[in-house]
PDB file of C-alpha atoms in Angstrom:
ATOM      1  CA  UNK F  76     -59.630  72.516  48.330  1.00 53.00           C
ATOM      2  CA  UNK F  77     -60.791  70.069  51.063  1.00 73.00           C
ATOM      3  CA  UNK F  78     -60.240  66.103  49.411  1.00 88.00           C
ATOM      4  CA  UNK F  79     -61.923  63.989  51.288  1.00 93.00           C
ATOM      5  CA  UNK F  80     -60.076  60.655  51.902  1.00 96.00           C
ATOM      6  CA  UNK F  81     -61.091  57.192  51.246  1.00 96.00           C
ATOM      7  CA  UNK F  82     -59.671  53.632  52.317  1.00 97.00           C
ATOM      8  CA  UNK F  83     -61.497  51.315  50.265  1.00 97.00           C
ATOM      9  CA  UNK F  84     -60.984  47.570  51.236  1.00 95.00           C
ATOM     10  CA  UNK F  85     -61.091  45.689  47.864  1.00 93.00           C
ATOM     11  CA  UNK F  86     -60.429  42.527  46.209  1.00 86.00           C
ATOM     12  CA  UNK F  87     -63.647  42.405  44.137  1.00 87.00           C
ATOM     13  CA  UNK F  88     -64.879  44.244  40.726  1.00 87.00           C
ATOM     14  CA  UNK F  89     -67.397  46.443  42.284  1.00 91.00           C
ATOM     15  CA  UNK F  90     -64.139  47.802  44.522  1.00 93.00           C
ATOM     16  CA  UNK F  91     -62.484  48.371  41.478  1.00 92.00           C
ATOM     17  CA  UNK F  92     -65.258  50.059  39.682  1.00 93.00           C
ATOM     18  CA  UNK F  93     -65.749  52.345  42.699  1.00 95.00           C
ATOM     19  CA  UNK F  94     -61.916  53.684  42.777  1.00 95.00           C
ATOM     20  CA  UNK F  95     -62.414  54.347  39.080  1.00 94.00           C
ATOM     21  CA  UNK F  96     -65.448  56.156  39.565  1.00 94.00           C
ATOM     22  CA  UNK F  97     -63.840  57.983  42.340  1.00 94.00           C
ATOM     23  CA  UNK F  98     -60.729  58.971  40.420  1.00 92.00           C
ATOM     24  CA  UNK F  99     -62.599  59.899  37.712  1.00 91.00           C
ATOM     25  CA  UNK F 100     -64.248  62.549  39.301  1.00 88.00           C
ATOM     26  CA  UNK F 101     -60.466  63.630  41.256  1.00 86.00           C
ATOM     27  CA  UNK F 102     -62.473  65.400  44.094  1.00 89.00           C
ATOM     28  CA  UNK F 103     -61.358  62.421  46.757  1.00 91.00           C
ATOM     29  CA  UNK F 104     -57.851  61.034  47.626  1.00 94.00           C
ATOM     30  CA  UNK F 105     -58.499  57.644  47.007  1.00 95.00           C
ATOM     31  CA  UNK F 106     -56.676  54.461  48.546  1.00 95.00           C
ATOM     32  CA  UNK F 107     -57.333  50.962  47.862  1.00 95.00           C
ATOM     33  CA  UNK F 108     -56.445  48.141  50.153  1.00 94.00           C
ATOM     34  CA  UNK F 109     -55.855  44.818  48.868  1.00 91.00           C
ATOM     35  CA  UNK F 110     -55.508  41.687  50.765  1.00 82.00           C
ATOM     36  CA  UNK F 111     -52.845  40.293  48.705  1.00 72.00           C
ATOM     37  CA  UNK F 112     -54.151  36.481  49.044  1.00 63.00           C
ATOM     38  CA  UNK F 113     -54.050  36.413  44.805  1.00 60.00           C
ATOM     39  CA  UNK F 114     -50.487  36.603  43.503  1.00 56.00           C
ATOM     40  CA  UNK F 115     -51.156  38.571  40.515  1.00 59.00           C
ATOM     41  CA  UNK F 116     -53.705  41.337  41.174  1.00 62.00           C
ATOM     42  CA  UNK F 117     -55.503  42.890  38.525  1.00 64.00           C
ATOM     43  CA  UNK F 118     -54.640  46.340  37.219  1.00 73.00           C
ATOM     44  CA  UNK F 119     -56.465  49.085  39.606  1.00 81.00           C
ATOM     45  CA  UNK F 120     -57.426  52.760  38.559  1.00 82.00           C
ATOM     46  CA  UNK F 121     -55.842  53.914  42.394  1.00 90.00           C
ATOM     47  CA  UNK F 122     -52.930  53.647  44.341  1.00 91.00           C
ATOM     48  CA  UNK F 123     -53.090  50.385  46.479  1.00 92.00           C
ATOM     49  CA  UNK F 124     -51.486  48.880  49.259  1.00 92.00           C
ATOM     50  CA  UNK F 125     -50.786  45.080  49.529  1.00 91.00           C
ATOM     51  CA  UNK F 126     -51.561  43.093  53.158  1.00 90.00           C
ATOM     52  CA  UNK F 127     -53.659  42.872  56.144  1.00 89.00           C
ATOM     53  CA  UNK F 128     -53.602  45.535  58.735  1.00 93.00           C
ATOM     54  CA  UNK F 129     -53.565  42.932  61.815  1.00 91.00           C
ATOM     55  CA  UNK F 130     -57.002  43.094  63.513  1.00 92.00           C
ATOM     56  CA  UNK F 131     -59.256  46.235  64.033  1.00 94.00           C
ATOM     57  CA  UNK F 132     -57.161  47.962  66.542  1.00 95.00           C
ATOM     58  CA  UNK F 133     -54.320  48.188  63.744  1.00 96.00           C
ATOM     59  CA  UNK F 134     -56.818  49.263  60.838  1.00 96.00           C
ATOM     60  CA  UNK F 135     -58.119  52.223  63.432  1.00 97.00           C
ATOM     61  CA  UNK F 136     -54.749  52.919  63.754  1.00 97.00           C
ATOM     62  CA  UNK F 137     -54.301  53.233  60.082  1.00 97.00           C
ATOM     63  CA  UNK F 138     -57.285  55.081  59.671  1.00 97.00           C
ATOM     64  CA  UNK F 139     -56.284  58.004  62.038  1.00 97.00           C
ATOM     65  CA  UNK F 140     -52.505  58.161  60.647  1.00 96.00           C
ATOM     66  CA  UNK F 141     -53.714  58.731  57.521  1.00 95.00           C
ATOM     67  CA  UNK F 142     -56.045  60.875  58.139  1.00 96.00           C
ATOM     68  CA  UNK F 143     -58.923  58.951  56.071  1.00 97.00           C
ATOM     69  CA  UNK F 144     -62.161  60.598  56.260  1.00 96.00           C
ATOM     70  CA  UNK F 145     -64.412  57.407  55.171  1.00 96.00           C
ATOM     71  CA  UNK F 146     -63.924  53.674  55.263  1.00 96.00           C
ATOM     72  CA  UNK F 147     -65.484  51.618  52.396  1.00 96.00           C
ATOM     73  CA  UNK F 148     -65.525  47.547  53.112  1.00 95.00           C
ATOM     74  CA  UNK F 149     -66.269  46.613  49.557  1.00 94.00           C
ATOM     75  CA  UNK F 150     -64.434  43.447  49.846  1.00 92.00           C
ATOM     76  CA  UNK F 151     -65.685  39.927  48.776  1.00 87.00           C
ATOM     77  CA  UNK F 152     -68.800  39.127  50.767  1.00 85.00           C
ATOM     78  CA  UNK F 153     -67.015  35.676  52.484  1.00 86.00           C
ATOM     79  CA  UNK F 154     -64.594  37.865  53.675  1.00 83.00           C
ATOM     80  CA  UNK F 155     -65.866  37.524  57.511  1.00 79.00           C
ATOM     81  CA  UNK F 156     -62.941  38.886  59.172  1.00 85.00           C
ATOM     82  CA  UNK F 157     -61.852  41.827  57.498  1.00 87.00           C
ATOM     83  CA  UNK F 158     -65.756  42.807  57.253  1.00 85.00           C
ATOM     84  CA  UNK F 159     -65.819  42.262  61.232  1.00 88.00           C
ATOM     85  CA  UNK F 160     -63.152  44.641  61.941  1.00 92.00           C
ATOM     86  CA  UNK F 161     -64.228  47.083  59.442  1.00 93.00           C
ATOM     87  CA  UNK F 162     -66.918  48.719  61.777  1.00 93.00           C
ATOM     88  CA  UNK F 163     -65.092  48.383  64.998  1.00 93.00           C
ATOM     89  CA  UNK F 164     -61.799  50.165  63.451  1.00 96.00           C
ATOM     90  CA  UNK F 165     -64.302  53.138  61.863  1.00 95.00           C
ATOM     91  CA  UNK F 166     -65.833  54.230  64.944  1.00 95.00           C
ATOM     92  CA  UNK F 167     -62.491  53.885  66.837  1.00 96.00           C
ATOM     93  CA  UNK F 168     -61.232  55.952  64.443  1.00 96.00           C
ATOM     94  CA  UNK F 169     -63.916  58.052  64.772  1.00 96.00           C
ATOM     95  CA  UNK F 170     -65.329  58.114  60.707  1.00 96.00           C
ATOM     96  CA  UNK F 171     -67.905  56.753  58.774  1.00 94.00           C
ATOM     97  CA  UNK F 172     -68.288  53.709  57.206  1.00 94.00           C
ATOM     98  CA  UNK F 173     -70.387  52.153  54.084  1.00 93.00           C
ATOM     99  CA  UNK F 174     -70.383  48.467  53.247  1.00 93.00           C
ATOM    100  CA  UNK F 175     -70.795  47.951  49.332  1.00 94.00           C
ATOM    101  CA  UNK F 176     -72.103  44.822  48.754  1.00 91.00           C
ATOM    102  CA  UNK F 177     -73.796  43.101  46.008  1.00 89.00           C
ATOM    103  CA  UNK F 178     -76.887  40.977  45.782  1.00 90.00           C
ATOM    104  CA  UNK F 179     -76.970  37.493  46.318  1.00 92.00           C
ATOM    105  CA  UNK F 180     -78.055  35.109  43.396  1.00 96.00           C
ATOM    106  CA  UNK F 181     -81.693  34.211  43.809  1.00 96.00           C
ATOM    107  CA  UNK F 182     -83.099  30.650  43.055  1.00 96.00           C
ATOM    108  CA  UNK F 183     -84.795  30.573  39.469  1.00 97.00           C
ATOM    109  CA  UNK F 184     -86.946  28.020  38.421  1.00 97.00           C
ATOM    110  CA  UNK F 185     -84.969  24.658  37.726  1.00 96.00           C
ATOM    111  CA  UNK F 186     -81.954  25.530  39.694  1.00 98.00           C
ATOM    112  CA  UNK F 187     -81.365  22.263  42.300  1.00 98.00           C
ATOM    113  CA  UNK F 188     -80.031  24.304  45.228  1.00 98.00           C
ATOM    114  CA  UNK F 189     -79.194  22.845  48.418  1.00 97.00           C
ATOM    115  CA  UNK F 190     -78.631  25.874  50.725  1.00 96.00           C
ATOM    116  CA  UNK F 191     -75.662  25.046  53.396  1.00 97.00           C
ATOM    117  CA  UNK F 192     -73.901  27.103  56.164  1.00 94.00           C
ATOM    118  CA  UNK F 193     -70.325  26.555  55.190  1.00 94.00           C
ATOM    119  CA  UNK F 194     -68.177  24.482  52.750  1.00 95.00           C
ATOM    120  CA  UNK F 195     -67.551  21.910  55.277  1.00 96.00           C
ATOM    121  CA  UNK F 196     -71.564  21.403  55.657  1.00 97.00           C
ATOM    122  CA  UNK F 197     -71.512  21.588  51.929  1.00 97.00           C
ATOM    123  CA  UNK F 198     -69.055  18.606  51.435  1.00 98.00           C
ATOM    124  CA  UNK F 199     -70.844  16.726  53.992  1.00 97.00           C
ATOM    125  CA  UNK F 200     -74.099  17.408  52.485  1.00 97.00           C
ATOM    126  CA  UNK F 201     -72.535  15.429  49.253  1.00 98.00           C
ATOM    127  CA  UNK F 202     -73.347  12.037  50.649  1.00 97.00           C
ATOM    128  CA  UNK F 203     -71.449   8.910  50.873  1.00 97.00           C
ATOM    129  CA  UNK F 204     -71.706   7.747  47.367  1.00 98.00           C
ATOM    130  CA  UNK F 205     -68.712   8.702  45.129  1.00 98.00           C
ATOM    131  CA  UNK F 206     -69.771  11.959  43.205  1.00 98.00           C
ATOM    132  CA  UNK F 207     -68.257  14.183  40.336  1.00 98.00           C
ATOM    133  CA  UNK F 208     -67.825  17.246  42.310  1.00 98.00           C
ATOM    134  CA  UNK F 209     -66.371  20.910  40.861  1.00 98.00           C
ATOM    135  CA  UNK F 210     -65.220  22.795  44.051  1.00 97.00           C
ATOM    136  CA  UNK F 211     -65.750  26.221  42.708  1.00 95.00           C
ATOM    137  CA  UNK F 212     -65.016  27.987  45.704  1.00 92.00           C
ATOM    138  CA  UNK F 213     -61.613  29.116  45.230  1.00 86.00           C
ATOM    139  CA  UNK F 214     -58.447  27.527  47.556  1.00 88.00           C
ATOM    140  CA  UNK F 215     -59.716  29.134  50.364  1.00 82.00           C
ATOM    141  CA  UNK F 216     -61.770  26.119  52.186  1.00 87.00           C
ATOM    142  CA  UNK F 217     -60.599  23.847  49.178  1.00 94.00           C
ATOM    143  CA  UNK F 218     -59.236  21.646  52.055  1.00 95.00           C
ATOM    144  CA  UNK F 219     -62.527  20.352  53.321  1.00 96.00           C
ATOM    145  CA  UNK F 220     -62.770  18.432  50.366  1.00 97.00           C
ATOM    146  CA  UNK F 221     -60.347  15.941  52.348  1.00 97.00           C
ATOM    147  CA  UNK F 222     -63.054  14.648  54.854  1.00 97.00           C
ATOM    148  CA  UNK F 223     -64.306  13.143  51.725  1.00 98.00           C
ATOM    149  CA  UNK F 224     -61.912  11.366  50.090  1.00 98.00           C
ATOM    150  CA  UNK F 225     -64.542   9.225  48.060  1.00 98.00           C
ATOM    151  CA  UNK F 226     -65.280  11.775  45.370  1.00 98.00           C
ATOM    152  CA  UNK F 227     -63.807  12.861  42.685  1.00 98.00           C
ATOM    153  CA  UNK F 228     -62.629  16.610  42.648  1.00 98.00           C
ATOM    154  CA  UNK F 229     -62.633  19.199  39.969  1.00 98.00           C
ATOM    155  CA  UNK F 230     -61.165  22.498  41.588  1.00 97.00           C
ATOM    156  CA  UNK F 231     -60.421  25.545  40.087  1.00 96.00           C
ATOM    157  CA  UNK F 232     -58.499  28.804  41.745  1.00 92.00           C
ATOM    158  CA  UNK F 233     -57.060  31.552  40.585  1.00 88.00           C
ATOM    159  CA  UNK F 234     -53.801  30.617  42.102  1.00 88.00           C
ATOM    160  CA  UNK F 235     -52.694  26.712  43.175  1.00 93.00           C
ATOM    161  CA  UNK F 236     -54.086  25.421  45.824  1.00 94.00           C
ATOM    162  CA  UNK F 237     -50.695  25.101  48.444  1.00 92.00           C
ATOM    163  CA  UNK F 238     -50.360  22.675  49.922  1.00 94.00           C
ATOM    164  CA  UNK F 239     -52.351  20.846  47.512  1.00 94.00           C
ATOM    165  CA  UNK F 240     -54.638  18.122  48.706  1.00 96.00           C
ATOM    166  CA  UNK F 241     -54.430  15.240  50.099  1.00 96.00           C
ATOM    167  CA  UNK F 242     -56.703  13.259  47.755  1.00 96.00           C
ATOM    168  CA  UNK F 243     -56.668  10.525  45.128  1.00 94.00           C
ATOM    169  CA  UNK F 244     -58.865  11.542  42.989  1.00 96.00           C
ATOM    170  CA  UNK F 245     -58.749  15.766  42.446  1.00 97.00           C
ATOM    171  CA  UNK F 246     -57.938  17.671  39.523  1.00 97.00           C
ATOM    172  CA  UNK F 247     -57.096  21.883  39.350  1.00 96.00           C
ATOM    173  CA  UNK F 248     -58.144  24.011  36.917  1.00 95.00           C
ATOM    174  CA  UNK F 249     -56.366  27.761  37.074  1.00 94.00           C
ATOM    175  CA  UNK F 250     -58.309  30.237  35.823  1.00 92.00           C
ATOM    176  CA  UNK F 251     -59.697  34.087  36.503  1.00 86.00           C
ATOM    177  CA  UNK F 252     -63.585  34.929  35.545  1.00 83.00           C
ATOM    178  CA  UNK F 253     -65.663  35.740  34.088  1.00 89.00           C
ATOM    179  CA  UNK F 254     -66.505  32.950  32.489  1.00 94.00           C
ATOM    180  CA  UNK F 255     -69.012  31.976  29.595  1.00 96.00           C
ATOM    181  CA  UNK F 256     -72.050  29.778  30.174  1.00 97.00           C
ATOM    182  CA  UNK F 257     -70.585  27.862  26.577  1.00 97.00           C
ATOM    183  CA  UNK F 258     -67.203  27.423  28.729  1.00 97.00           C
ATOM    184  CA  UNK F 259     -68.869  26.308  31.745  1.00 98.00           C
ATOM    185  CA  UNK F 260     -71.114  23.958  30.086  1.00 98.00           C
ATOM    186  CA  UNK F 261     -67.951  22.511  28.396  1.00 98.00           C
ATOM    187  CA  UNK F 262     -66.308  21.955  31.523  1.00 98.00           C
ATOM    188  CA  UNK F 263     -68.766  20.768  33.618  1.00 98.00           C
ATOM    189  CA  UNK F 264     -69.559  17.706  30.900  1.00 98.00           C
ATOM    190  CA  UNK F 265     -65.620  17.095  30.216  1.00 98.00           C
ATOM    191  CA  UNK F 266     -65.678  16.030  34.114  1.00 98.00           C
ATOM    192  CA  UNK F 267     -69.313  14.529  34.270  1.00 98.00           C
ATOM    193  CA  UNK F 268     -69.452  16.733  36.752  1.00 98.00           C
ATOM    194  CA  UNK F 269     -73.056  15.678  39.007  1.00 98.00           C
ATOM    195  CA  UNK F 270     -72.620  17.951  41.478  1.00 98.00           C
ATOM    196  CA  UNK F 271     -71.170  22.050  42.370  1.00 98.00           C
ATOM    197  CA  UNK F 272     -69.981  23.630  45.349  1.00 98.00           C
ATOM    198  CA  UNK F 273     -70.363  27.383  45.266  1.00 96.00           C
ATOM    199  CA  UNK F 274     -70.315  30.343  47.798  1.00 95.00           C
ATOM    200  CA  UNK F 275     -73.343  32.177  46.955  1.00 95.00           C
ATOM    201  CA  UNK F 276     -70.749  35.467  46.617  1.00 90.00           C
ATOM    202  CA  UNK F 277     -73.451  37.112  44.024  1.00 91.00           C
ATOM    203  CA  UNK F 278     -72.392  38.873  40.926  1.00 87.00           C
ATOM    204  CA  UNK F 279     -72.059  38.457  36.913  1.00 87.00           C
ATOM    205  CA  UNK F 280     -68.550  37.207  36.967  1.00 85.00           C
ATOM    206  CA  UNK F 281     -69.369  33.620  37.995  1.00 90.00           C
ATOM    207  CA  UNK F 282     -72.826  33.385  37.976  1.00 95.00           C
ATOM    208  CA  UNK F 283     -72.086  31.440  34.415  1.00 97.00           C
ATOM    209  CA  UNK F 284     -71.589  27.878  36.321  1.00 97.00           C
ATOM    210  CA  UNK F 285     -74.984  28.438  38.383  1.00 98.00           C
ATOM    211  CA  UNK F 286     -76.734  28.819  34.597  1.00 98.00           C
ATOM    212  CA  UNK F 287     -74.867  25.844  33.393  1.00 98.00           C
ATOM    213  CA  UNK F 288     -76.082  23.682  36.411  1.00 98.00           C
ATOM    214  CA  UNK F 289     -79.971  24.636  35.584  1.00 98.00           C
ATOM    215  CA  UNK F 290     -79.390  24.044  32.124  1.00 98.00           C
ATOM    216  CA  UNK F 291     -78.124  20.802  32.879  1.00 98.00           C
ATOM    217  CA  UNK F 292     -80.030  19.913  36.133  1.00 98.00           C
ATOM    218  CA  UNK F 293     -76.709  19.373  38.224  1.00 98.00           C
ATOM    219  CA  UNK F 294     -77.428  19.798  42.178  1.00 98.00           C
ATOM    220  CA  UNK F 295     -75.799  22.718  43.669  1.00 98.00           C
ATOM    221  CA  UNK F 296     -74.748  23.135  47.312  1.00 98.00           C
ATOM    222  CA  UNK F 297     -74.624  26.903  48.063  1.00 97.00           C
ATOM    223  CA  UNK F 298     -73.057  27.823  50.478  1.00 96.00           C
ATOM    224  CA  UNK F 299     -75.136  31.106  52.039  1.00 94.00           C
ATOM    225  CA  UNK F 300     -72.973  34.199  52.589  1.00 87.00           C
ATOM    226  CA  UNK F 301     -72.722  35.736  56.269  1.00 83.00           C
ATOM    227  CA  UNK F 302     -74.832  38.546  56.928  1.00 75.00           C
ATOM    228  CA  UNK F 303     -73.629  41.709  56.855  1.00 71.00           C
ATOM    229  CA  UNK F 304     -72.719  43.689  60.601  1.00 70.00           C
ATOM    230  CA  UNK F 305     -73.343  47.143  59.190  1.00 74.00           C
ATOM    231  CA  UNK F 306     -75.999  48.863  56.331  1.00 75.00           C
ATOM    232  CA  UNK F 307     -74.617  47.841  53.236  1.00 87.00           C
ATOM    233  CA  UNK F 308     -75.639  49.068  49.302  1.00 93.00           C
ATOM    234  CA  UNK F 309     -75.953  46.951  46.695  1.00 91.00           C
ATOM    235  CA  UNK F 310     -74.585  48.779  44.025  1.00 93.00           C
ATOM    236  CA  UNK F 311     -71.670  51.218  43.156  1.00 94.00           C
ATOM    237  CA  UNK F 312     -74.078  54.099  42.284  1.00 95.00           C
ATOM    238  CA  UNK F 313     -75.556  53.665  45.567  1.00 95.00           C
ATOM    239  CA  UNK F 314     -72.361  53.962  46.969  1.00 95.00           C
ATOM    240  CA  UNK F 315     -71.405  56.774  45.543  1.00 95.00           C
ATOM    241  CA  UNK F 316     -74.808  58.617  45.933  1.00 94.00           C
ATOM    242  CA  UNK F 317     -73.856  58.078  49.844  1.00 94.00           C
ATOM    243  CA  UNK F 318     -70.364  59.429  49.495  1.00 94.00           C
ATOM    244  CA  UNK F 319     -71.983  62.626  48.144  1.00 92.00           C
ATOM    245  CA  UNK F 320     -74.180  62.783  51.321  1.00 91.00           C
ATOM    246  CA  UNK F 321     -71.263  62.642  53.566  1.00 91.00           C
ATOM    247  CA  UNK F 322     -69.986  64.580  51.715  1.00 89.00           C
ATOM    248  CA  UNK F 323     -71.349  67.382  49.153  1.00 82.00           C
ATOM    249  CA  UNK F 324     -69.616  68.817  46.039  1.00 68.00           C
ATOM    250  CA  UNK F 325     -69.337  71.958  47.811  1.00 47.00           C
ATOM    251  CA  UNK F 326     -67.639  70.652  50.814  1.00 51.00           C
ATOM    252  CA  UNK F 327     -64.976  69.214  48.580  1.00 52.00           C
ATOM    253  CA  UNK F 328     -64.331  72.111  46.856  1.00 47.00           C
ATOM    254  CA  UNK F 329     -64.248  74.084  49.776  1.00 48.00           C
ATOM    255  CA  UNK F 330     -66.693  76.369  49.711  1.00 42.00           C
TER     256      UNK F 330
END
């Protein structure tokens, strides 16, 4: 029988959800790559390897020892660098390559959005006057809170933020979605929080914070994701409708 193999690059549900599709139907050899920033990864349906690859030349180099047949980049949609290599190292390597990505939130009516480029544009965008901010963008940019010293900080991660920062005023909150729009209503009024930074990363998990700011008309800077380098599908059906393309039923089982 021919098994196709797969590298997935994870770190997000729909990565997860894809390897269990995958080994559910035991016609691939499945591998999924984790980056290993959170210290205590969820369970995963596949075998998985911890730790970057060091750059694109390193991850083609991967990809041809292992003999992988297909490269899916179905990693969180801020993760610019891993995303940029992705491409390069799967035409080195001389496979194909699907980005799984899902859709950004859209603006409803009564959401407050202020659309920015980056967290640092987003902290900036805050103003002078002191603010009650929730940094819900995880410890990774957490520290650009410090060019604004004047606010007050609620900031939740999965893990600490280290080294934490260098502010007066913050308080963490360590916690793993997904989270209730009850919760996040909760939270937001135990910190009078007036205003929420967010990546606009998409998804059910934590949309719950973006309801609880229209429902209680707090201003949201959202921080636009970067736009994808390669085609990318929205959905893990559509992902695996294109692994079946590259690669049909009969193909993997040899006929």
């Amino acid at each position: 029988m021919v098994r196709p193999r797969i590298l997935i690059l994870g770190g997000t549900s729909e990565a997860r959800l894809l390897a269990e599709a995958l080994a559910a139907g035991d016609e691939c050899d499945v591998l999924l790559s984790l980056a290993g920033r959170t210290e205590k990864p969820a369970t995963q349906p596949v075998p998985v390897r911890i730790g970057g690859f060091g750059g694109a030349a390193a991850l083609a180099d991967f990809l041809k020892a292992g003999g992988y047949d297909l490269l899916i980049d179905a990693t969180h949609p801020f993760a610019e660098r891993i995303s940029a290599n992705a491409p390069f190292a799967a035409e080195t390597a001389g496979i194909a390559t699907i980005a799984l990505r899902r859709p950004e939130w859209q603006r409803l009516p009564g959401d407050r959005w202020r659309e920015v480029q980056s967290i640092a544009e987003a902290i900036e965008a805050l103003g002078p006057s002191p603010r009650h901010v929730f940094l819900a963008t995880g410890r990774q940019g957490a520290h650009h809170a410090e060019a604004a010293p004047q606010h007050h900080y609620l900031v939740r991660s999965v893990d600490p933020v280290e080294p934490p920062l260098v502010l007066d005023n913050v308080d963490y909150v360590l916690d793993r979605g997904p989270f209730t729009l009850d919760g996040e209503c909760d939270l937001l009024r135990q910190h009078d929080i007036d205003a929420i930074v967010a990546k606009n990363s998409g998804g059910a998990a934590t949309y719950a914070k973006i309801e609880a700011a229209r429902l209680l008309g707090i201003e949201v800077m959202m921080v636009r994701a970067p736009a994808s380098t390669v085609k990318a599908v929205d959905t893990v059906e559509a992902a695996l409708a294109a692994i079946d393309h590259l690669f049909p039923p009969a193909m993997k089982r040899g006929v």
